[in-house]
Short mmCIF file of C-alpha atoms and ligand atoms in Angstrom, two decimals:
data_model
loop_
_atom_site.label_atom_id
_atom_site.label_comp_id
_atom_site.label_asym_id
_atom_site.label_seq_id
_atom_site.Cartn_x
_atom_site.Cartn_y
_atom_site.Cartn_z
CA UNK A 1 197.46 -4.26 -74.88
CA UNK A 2 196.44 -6.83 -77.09
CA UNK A 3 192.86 -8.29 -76.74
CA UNK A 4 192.62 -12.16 -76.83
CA UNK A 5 189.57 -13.89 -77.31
CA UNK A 6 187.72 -17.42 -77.67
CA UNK A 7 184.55 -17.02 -79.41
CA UNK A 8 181.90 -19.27 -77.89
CA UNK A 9 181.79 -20.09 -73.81
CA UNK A 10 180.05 -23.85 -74.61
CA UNK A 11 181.91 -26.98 -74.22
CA UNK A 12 184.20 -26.55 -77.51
CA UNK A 13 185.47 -22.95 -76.06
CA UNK A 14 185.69 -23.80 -72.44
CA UNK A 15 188.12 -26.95 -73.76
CA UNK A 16 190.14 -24.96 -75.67
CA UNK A 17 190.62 -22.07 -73.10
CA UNK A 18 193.35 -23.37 -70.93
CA UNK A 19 195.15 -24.23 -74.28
CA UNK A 20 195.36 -20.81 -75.62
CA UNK A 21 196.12 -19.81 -71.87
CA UNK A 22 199.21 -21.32 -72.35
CA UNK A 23 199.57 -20.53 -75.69
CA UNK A 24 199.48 -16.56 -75.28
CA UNK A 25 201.75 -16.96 -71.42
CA UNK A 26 204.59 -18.43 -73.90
CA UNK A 27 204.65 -15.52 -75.71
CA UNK A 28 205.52 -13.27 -72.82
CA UNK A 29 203.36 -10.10 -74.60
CA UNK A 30 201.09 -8.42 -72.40
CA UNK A 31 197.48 -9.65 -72.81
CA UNK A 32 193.67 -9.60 -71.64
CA UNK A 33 192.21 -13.25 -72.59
CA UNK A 34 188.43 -13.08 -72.28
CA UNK A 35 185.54 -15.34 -73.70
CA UNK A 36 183.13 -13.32 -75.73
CA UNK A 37 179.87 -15.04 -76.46
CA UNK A 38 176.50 -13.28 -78.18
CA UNK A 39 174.15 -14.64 -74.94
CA UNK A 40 176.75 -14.88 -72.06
CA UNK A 41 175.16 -17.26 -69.37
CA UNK A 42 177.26 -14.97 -67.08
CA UNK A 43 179.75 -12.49 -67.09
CA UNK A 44 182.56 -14.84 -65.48
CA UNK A 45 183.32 -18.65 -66.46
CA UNK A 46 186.00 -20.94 -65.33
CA UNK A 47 187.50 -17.58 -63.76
CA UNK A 48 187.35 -16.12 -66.86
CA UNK A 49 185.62 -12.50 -67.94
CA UNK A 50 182.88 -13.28 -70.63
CA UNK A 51 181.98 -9.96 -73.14
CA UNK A 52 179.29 -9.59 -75.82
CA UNK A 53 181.37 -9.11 -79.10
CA UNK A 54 180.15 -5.46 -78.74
CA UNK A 55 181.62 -5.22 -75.28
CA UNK A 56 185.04 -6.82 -76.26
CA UNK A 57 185.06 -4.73 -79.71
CA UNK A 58 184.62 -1.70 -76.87
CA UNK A 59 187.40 -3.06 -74.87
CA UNK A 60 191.31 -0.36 -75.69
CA UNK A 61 193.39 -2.63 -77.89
CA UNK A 62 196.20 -2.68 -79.79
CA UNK A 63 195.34 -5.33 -82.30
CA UNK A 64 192.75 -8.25 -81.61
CA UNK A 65 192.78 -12.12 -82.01
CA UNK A 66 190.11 -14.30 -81.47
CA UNK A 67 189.80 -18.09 -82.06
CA UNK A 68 185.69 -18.82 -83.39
CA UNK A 69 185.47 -22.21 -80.72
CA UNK A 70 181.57 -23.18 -82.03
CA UNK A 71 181.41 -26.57 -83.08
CA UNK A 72 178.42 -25.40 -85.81
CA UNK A 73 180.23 -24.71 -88.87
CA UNK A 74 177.75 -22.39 -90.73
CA UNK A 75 178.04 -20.20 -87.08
CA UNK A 76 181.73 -20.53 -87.34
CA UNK A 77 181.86 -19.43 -90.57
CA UNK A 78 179.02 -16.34 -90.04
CA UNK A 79 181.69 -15.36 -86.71
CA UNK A 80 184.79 -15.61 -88.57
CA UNK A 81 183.24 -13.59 -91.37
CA UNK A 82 181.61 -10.67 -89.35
CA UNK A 83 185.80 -10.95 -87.42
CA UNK A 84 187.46 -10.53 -90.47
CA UNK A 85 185.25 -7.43 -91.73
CA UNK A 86 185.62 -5.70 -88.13
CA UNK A 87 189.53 -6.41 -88.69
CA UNK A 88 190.22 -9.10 -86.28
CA UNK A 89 192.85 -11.45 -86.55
CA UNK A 90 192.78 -14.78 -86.10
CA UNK A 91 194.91 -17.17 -83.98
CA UNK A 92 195.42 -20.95 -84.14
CA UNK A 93 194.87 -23.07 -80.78
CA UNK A 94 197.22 -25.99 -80.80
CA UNK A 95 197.93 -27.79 -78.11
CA UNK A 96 201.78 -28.61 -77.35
CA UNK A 97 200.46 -32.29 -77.51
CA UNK A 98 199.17 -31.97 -80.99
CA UNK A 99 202.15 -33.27 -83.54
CA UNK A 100 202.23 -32.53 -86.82
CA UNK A 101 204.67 -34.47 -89.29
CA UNK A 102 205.93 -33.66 -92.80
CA UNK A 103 204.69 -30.91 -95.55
CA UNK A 104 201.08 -30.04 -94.11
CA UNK A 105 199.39 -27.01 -94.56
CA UNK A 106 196.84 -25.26 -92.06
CA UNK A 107 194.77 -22.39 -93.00
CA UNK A 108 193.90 -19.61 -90.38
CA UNK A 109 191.80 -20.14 -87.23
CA UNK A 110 192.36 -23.78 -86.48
CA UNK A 111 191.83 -25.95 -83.28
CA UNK A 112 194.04 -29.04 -82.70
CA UNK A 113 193.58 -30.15 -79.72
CA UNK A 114 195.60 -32.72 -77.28
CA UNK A 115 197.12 -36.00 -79.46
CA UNK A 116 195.60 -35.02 -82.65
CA UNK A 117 197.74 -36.31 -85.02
CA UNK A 118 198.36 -34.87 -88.88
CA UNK A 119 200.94 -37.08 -90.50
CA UNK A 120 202.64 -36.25 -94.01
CA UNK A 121 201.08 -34.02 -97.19
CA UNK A 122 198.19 -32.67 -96.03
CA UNK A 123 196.25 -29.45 -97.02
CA UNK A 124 193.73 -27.87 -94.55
CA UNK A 125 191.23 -25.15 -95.52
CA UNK A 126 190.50 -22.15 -92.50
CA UNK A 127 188.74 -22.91 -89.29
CA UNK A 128 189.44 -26.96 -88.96
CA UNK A 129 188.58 -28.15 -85.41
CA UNK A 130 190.36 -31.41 -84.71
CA UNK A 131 189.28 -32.93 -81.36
CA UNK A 132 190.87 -35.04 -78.84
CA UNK A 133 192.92 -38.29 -80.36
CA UNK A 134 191.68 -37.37 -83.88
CA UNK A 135 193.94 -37.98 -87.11
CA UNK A 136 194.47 -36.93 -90.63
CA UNK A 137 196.63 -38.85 -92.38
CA UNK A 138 198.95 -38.43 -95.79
CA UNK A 139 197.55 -37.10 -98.73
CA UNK A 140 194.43 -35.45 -97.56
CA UNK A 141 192.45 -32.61 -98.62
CA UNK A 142 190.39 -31.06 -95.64
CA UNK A 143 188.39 -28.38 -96.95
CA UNK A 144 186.95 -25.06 -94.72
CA UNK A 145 185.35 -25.35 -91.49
CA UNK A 146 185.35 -29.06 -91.44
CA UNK A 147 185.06 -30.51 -87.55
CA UNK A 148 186.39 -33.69 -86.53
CA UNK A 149 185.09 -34.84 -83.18
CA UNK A 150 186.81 -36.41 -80.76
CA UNK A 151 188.81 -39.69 -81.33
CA UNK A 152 187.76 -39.32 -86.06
CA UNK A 153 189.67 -41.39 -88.04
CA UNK A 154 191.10 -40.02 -91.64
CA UNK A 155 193.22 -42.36 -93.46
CA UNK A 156 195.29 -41.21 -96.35
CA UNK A 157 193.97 -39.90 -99.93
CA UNK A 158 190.72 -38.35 -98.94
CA UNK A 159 189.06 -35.71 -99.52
CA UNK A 160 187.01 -33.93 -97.31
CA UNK A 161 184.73 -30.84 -98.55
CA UNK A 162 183.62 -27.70 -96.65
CA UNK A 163 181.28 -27.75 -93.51
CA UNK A 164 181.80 -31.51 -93.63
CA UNK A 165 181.03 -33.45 -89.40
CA UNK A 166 183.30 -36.40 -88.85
CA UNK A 167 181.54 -37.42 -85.85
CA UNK A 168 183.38 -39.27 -82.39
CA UNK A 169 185.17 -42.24 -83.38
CA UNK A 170 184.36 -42.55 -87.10
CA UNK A 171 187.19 -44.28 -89.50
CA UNK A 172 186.88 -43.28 -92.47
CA UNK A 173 188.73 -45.70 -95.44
CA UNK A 174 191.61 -44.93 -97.20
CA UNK A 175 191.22 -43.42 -100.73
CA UNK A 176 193.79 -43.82 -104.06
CA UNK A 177 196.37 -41.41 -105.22
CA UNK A 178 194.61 -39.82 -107.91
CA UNK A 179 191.45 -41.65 -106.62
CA UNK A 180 190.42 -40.31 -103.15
CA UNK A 181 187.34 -41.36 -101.33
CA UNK A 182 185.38 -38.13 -100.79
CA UNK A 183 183.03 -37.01 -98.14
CA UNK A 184 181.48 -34.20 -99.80
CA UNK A 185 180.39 -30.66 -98.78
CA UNK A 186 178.12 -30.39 -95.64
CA UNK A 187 177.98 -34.48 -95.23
CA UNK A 188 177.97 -35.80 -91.61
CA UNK A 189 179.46 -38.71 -90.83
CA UNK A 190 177.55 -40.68 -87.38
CA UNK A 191 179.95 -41.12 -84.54
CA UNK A 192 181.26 -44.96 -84.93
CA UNK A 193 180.93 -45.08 -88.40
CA UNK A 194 183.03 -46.91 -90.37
CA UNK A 195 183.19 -44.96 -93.92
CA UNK A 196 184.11 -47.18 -96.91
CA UNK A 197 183.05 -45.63 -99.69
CA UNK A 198 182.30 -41.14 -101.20
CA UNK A 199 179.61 -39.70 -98.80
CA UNK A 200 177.32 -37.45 -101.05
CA UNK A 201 177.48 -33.53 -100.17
CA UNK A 202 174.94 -33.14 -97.41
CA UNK A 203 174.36 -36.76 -96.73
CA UNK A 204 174.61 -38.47 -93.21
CA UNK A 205 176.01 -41.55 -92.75
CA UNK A 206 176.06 -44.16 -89.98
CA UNK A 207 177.19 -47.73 -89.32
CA UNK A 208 179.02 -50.47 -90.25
CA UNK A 209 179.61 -50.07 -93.32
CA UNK A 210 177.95 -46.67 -93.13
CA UNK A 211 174.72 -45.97 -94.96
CA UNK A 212 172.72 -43.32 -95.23
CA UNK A 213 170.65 -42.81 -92.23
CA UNK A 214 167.13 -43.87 -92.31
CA UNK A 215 164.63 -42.32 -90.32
CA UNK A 216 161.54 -43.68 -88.82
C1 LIG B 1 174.36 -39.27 -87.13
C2 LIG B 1 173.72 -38.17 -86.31
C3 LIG B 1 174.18 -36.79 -86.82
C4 LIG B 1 172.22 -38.31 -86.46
O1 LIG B 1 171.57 -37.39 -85.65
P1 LIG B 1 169.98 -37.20 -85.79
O2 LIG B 1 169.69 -36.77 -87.20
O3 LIG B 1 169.56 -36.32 -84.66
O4 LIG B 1 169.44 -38.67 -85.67
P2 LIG B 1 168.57 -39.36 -84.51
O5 LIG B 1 169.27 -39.22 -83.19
O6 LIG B 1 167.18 -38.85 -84.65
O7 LIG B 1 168.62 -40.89 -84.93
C5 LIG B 1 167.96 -41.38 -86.05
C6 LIG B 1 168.18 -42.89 -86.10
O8 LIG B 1 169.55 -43.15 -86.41
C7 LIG B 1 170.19 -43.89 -85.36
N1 LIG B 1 171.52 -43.34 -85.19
C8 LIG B 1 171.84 -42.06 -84.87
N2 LIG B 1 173.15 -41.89 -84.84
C9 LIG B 1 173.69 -43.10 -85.13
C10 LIG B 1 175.03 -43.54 -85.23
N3 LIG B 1 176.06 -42.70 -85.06
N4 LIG B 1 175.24 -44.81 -85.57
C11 LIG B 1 174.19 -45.65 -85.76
N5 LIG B 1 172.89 -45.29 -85.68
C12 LIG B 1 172.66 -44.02 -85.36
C13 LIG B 1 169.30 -43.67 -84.13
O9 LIG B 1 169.44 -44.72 -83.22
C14 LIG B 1 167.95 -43.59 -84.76
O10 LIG B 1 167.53 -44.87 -85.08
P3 LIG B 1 165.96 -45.30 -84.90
O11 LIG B 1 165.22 -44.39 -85.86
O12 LIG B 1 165.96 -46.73 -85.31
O13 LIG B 1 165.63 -45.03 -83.49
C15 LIG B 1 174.14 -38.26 -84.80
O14 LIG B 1 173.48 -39.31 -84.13
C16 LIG B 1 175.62 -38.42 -84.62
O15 LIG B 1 176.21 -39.50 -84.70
N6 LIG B 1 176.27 -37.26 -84.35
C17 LIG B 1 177.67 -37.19 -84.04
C18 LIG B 1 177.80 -37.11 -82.53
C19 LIG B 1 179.21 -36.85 -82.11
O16 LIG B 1 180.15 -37.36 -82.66
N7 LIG B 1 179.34 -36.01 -81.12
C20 LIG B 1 180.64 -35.56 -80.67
C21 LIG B 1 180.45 -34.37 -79.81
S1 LIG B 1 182.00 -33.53 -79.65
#
């Protein structure tokens, strides 16, 4: 039996679930799907079982896969790490409304969910969540466990670093061949923001045209 799992019973995972559902009934090989979550608010959600990783490493299997569904990328990246050592595979949750064009590349463990859109010549690094109605378009360099939120914009010839947050709704501008705009490692983009220019590593931005934030 394989064991199939979505890391993480909060909003992201519980969105996701009834896309992998489908996912692993298409393949017609027998399967348990289970959440597995470190502090389960219960063991049952959404008619779902919900393990500790210890109880689901416990659980007979023939191989594992498990999908890391936690919108904080440093967390992602600490699950998918402590997976990978214990042997765990990792699957990609797509849904059948997701479309995907020419030439694009998608490292390991990502989540696309319904009308995401990735157009033409694109390179994504592992663990990418791409949210409702987001987009990457041509030419774009997504780096590891970036998130998009829900409804991002990414127009062509940017580059996006590591642990990057495109927050709901953002647009960010279209770079140059050979001259992208960049959003650099760990930077959070503000939901609505309207991205013109390179965002620093591990700046936040907001507004239109988005500055960095400035706090009271
Ligand atoms: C940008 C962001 C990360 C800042 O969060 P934060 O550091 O907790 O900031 P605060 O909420 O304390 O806000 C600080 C100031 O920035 C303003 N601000 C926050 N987010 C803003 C945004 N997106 N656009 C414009 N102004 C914003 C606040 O109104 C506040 O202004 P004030 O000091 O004049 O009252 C956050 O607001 C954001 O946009 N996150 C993305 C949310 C999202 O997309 N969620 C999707 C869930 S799937």
């Amino acid at each position: 039996m394989k064991q199939v799992a979505i890391y993480g019973v909060g909003g992201c995972g519980r969105g996701v679930m009834p896309l992998a559902l489908d996912q692993w009934h298409a393949r017609g090989e027998p399967h348990q799907l289970v959440f597995v979550d470190d502090n389960p608010p219960a063991d049952e959600c959404n008619g779902h079982r919900v393990l500790t990783y210890k109880e689901w490493m416990a659980e007979p299997a023939t191989r594992r896969y498990i999908n890391i569904a936690i919108a904080n990328s440093k967390v992602r990246e600490q699950l998918a790490d402590r997976c990978r050592n214990d042997g765990v595979s990792f699957f990609e949750i797509r849904s059948a409304k997701a479309v995907q064009l020419d030439d694009v590349q998608l490292k390991e463990g990502a989540i696309l969910c319904p009308f995401v859109t990735l157009t033409s010549n694109i390179r994504i690094g592992r663990h990418f969540h791409a949210n409702l109605y987001s987009y990457v378009e041509h030419d774009c360099i997504i780096g590891d466990y970036v998130t998009f939120a829900s409804g991002a914009k990414c127009n062509g010839n940017v580059v996006i670093e590591d642990h990057a947050y495109i927050g709901a709704g953002a647009i960010i501008k279209q770079g140059q061949s050979g001259q992208p705009l960049v959003i650099g490692r760990g930077a959070v983009v503000g939901m609505g923001a309207v991205v013109t220019k390179s965002v620093p590593p591990g700046v936040t931005v907001v507004g239109n045209p988005a500055r960095p934030i400035v706090k009271a």
